[in-house]
Structures are given as structure tokens and as C-alpha cells.
XYZ file of C-alpha atoms in Angstrom:
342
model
C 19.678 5.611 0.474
C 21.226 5.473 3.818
C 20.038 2.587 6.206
C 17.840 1.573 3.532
C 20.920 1.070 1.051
C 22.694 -1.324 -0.260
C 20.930 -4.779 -0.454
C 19.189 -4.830 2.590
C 18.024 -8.296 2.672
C 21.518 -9.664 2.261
C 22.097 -7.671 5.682
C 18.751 -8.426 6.949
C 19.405 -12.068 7.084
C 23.311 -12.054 8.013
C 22.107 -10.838 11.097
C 19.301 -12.965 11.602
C 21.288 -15.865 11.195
C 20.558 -17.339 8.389
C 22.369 -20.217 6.584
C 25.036 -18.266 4.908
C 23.997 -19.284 1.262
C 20.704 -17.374 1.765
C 21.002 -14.867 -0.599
C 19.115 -11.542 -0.640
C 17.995 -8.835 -3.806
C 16.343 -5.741 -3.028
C 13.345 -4.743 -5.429
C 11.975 -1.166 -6.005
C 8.077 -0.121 -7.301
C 7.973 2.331 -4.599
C 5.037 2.323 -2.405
C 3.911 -1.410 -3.915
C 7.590 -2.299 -3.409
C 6.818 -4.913 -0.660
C 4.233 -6.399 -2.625
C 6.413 -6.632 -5.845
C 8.462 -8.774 -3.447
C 6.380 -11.233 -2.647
C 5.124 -11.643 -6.196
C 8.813 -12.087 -7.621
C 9.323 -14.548 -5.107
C 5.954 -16.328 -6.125
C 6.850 -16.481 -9.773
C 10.001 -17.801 -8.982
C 8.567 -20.622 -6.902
C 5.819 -21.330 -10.048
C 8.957 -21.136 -12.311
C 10.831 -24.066 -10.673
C 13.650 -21.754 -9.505
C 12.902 -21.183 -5.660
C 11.658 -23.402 -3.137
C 11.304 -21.279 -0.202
C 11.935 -17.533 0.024
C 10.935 -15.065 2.450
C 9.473 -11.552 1.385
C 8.492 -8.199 2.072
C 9.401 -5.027 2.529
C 10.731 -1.822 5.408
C 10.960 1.490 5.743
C 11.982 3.818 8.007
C 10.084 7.224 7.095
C 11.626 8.723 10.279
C 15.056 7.871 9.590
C 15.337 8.067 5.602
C 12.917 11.038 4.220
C 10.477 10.284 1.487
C 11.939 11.304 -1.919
C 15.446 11.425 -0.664
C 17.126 9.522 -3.494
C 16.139 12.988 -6.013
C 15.374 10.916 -8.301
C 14.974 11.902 -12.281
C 11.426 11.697 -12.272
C 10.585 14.782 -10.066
C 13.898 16.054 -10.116
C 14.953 16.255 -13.482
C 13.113 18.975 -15.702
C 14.375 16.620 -18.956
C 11.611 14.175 -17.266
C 9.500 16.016 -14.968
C 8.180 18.576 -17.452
C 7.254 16.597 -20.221
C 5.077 13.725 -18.018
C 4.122 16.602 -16.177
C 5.316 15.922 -12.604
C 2.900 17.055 -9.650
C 3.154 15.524 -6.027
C 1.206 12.952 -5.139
C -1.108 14.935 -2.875
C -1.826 17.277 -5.772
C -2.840 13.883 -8.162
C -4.946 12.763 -5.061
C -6.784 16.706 -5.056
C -7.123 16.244 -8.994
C -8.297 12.985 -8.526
C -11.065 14.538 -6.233
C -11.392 17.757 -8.874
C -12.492 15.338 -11.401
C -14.723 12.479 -10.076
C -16.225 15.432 -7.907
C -15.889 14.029 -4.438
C -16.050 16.281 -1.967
C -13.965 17.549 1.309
C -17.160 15.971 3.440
C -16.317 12.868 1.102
C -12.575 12.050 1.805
C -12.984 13.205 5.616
C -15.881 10.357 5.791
C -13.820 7.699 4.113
C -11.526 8.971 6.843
C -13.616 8.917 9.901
C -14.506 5.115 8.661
C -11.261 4.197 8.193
C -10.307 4.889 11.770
C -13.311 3.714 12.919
C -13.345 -0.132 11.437
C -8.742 0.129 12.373
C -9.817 0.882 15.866
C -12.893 -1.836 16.022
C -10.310 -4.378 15.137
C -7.427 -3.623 17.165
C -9.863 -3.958 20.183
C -10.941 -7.188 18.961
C -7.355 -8.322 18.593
C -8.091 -8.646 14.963
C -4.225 -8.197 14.279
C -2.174 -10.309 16.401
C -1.415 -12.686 14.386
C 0.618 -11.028 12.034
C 2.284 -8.160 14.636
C 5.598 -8.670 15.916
C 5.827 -6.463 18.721
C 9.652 -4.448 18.957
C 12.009 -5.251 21.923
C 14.857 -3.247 23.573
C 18.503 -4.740 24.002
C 16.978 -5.865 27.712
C 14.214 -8.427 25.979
C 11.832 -5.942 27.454
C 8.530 -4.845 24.704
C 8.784 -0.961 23.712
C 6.354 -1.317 20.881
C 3.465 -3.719 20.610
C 0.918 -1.309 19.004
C 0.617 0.916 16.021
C 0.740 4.326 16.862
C -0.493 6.333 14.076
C -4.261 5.334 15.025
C -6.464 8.015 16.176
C -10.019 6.223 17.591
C -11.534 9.404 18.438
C -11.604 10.685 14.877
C -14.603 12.557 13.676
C -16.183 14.597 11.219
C -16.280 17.381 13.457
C -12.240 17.224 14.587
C -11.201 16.810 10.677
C -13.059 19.908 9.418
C -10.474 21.499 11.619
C -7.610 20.763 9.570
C -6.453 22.676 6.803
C -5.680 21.138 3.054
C -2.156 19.962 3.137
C -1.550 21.044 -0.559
C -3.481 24.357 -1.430
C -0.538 26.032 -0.870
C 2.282 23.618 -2.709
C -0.220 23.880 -5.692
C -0.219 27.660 -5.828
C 3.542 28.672 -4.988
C 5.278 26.152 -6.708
C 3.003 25.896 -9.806
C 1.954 22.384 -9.493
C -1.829 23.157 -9.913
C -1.174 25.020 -12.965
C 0.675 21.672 -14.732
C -2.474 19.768 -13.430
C -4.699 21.833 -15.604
C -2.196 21.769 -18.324
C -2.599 17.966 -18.437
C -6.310 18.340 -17.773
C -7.249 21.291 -19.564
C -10.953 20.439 -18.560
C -10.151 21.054 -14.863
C -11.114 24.713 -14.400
C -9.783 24.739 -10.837
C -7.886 22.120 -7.582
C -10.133 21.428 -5.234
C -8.021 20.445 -2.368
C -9.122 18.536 -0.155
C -6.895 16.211 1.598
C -5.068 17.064 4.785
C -3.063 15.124 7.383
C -6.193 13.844 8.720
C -7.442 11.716 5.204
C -4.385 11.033 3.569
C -1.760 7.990 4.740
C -0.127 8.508 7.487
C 3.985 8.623 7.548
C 5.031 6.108 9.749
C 8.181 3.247 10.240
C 7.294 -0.452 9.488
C 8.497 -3.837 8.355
C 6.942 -7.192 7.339
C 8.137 -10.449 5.826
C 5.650 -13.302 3.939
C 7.414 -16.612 3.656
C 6.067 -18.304 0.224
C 7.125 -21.820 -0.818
C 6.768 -25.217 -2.778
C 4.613 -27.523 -0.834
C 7.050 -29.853 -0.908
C 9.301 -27.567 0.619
C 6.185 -27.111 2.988
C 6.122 -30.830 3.736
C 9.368 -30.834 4.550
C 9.624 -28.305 7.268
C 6.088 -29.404 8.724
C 4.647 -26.107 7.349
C 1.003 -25.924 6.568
C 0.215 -23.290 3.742
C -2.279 -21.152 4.504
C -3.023 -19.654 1.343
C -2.156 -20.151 -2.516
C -1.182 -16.657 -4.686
C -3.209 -16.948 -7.939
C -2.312 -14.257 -9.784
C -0.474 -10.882 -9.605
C -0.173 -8.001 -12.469
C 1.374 -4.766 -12.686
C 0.118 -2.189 -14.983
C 1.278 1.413 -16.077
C -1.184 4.523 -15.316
C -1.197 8.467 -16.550
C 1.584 9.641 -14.983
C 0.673 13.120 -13.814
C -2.606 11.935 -11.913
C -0.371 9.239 -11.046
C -2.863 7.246 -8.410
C -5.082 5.673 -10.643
C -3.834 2.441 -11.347
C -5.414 0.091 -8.790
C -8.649 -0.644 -10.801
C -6.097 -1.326 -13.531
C -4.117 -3.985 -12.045
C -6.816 -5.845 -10.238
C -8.445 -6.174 -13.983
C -5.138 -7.361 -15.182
C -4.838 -9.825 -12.141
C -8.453 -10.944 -12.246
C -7.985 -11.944 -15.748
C -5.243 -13.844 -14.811
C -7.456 -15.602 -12.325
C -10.215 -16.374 -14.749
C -11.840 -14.412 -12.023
C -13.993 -11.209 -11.869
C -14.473 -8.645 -9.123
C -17.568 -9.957 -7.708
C -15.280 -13.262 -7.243
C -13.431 -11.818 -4.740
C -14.559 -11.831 -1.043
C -11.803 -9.534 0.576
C -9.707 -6.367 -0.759
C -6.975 -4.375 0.374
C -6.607 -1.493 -1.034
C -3.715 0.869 0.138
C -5.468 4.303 1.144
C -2.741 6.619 0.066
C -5.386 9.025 0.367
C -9.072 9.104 0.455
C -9.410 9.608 -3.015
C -7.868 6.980 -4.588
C -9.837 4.163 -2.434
C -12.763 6.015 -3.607
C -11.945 5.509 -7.269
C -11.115 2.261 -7.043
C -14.825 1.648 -5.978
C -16.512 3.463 -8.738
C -14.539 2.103 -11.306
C -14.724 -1.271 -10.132
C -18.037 -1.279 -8.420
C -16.695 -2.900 -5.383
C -18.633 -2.551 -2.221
C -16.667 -0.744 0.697
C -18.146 -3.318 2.989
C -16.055 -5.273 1.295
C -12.962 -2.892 1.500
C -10.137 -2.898 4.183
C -12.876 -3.942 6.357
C -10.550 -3.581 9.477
C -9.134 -0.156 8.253
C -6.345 1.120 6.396
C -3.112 3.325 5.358
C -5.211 6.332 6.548
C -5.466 4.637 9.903
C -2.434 2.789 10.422
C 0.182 4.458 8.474
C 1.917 3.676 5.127
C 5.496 2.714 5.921
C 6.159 2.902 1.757
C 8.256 -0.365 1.048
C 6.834 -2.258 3.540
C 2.990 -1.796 3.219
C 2.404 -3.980 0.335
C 3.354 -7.285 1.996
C 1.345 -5.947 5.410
C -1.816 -5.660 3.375
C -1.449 -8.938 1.951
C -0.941 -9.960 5.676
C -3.841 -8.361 6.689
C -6.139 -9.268 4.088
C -5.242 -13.279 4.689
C -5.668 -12.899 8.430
C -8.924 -11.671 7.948
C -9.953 -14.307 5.463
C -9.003 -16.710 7.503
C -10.571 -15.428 10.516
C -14.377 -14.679 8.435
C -14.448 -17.799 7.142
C -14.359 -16.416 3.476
C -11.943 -17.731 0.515
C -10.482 -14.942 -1.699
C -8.737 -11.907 -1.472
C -7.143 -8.941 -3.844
C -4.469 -6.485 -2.458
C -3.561 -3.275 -4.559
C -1.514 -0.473 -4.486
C -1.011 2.973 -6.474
C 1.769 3.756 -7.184
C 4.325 7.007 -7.797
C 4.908 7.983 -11.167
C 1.561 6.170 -12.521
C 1.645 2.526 -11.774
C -0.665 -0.267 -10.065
C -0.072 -3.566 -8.711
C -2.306 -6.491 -7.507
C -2.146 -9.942 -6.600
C -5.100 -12.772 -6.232
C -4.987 -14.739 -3.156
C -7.296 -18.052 -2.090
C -7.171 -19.275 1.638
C -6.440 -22.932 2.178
């Protein structure tokens, strides 16, 4: 839609100046888009049919509005009504509703988050993977995320009002949650501006290769992808599927969760990080130990391959080995990927 149209990467690399056989394709798994990226361009490199291929994802939530393309799945009452379509901040709420966490329990997920984003920005935690922006003059406008907020506390969330009490009750959505869920009595919403992802602009690009072609161009690799899996979820609750896919992936590892010494796992909202660690029984200390989506921002396409970013820049920088990203994503889906530092 828009800027985003068209295939992107084809343009994104035309004006880079790239060798003009570089071609470009432009994926879509919404908010694990960037991620789906770099784990087509991984299976084509295990496949024999790509030697070197750069990857990622962008969006520009300021320029091209979330849900702009109307598409079928919340648009069209042929599709919407029988998965029984609800917003994502209503799934995260009825994700809350049912494992019973409450408001005090996303806003402290929220506070940490924040917390651990702003420890590692001050210990520079990040600069290897950001690129700051420049003007037409050479001259830096951007060098920093600006969606952080280090003065975040319990006290200055409990301030905020639920984002999506009143969505739920005026348009209906809370009463197709409890259709799906008939066990659900009542929403409990919970999530507000303050513990929920924030909407933000952002790009980032992974370059994964043979190591031949690595050889070649006097590249060192810095990590090897194991595995990756993608995995349907419920639709209606919709945010569910991270625990899903890191199974699927760790399978595909041989590996299980107590393998791994790093995740990322987008925070959407509070919620669904939350999940993830009681189904999984993941530790948060082991969790987006230098914050997340919450803290930063979740520039949709793009976040994926930042995560993956940020989880090998911290492996490499603790000393430790392996690493799982994850995403939820719209319409009931998860995606993962296995990483081990070289």
C-alpha cells in the first residue's frame, strides 16, 4: 500500500546501487514479516539456490496506517464472522481474561521492559546494529530510538486508561470474544498505550550467505540459523502462537527450551510475553534481557529481523551461544527461528 507498495526491495536496492541483476521479492506474515525474510532467504541458501542475499524488513507506521490494505480478514463479514475477528488488543485483554493476569501484571512487565531498554541503551548495548538517519546535508537527525520512556513506573502507568474497553463495548468485539470463549464471563482490559507495543517507523536488513560466498568477500559469519518454523494459532485470540513455533523450531534443532541461552520475544503486548513464559517455562531473565517492542516500538515488517539483530548482538556480547526469536502474529500465527553464535 502506498510507499510500502510494489516490490520494495527491487526499489530498495536500485537506489542503493546495487549490481543491476540483484533482484528483490517482497514477503508478507505481517508483524513476523521481517523475520519470514530472513528465513526464506536461509532456506534458499541451505537449498543450493542463493549464495548471498540480504534480508529484512520496513515500515513506516507514520506514513502508511496499520490495517490500511482492508484486507478480507477483518474486513470481510464472509471471513471475519465465522473465525470470529476481534482486534488484536481485544485478543491481548482475552489473553489476560483467561490466564488471569492482572492490570498490576502487564503494567510490571511494562515498567521492566523499559527499565532493562533503557539500562542498555546507556551501556551502548545497541550500537552495533543501529544505523543512525542522515539529512540530504550528511548531517545525523536520528541516532536514537524515540519511543523509550526511562522514567516509566508503576505509579505513572496506573494513570492511563485501557486502550480497548471501549472498542470492545461499542463495536461488539467483546461480545464475539465470549462467543468463541463461552467460558469467559467478562474482558478484563487491561492494556493501554503504556504496556502494549509502541507504533513507531523502522527498518533493518540481515545479510545471510554460503561460507564460501563468505570466504570470498572476506566476511566472517557471525552466527549459523538452525532452524525456523511457522505454525498456525486460534484465530480469534490470535496472539498465541509463539510457544507454538519455538516447539516446532526446537524440534527442528534437536533442541529443547532449556537449550537455548537467549530469546526474543516480540512484546506486542504484555500479555502475550507473559504466555509465552508459562507455557514454555522460560525464565524472563532470560527474555529480551535488554528490553523490547513495549520499549522500543514495533515498526510491524521490520521488527522481526531487528530482534534477530538484537538477540545476536547480545549473544555475542555475554559470551553465551544460542538464541530463539518469535513473533505473534495477526490472524493466529507464530514464527521462530534457532540461532548459534560462531
Amino acid at each position: 500500500v502506498g510507499e510500502q507498495g510494489g516490490v520494495l526491495p527491487r526499489a530498495a536496492a536500485l537506489y542503493a546501487g546495487y549490481d543491476l541483476k540483484a533482484a528483490g521479492v517482497q514477503v508478507n506474515r505481517f508483524c513476523a514479516s521481517g523475520l519470514e525474510a530472513v528465513n526464506q532467504a536461509a532456506a534458499q541458501v541451505m537449498a543450493g539456490q542463493s549464495d548471498l542475499t540480504v534480508a529484512g524488513g520496513v515500515e513506516s507506521m507514520s506514513r502508511v496506517k496499520i490495517m490500511s490494505a482492508g484486507a478480507a480478514w477483518y474486513q470481510d463479514p464472509e471471513v471475519a464472522f465465522p473465525t470470529y475477528f476481534i482486534p488484536q488488543g481485544i485478543s491481548a485483554d482475552l489473553i489476560a481474561t483467561r490466564q488471569g493476569y492482572s492490570r498490576d501484571d502487564v503494567d510490571a512487565f511494562a515498567v521492566e521492559s523499559q527499565r532493562r531498554a533503557a539500562e542498555a541503551w546507556k551501556d551502548n548495548r545497541f550500537a552495533k546494529s543501529i544505523e543512525p538517519v542522515k539529512d540530504q546535508n550528511g548531517l545525523t537527525i536520528l541516532a536514537k530510538d524515540e519511543h523509550m520512556r526511562p522514567g516509566t513506573t508503576m505509579q505513572s502507568l496506573a494513570s492511563l486508561e485501557p486502550s480497548f474497553a471501549e472498542m470492545g463495548a461499542k463495536a461488539g468485539y467483546d461480545e464475539v470474544a465470549i462467543l468463541r470463549y463461552p467460558e469467559v464471563e467478562k474482558i478484563r482490559h487491561v492494556h493501554h498505550a503504556g504496556n502494549s507495543s509502541g507504533i513507531v517507523d523502522g527498518a533493518a536488513a540481515i545479510l545471510i550467505g554460503t561460507k564460501e560466498m563468505g570466504q570470498r568477500l572476506g566476511l566472517k559469519p557471525r552466527a549459523r540459523i538452525k532452524s525456523f518454523a511457522s505454525v498456525g494459532s486460534e484465530p480469534s485470540i490470535m496472539l498465541t502462537g509463539p510457544s507454538f513455533a519455538a516447539e516446532k523450531a526446537l524440534k527442528r534443532a534437536g533442541m529443547d527450551a532449556k537449550d537455548i541461552d537467549l530469546y526474543e520475544v516480540n512484546e506486542a503486548f504484555a500479555s502475550v510475553v507473559l504466555l509465552f513464559m508459562e507455557k514454555t517455562g522460560v525464565p524472563h531473565e532470560k527474555i529480551n534481557v535488554n528490553g523490547g517492542s513495549i520499549a522500543l516500538g514495533h515498526p510491524l515488517g521490520a521488527t522481526g529481523a531487528i530482534i534477530m539483530g538484537t538477540l545476536l548482538d547480545e549473544l555475542e556480547r555475554s559470551g553465551k551461544s544460542t538464541g530463539l526469536a518469535t513473533l505473534c502474529i495477526g490472524a493466529g500465527m507464530g514464527t521462530a527461528t534457532v540461532i548459534e553464535r560462531l
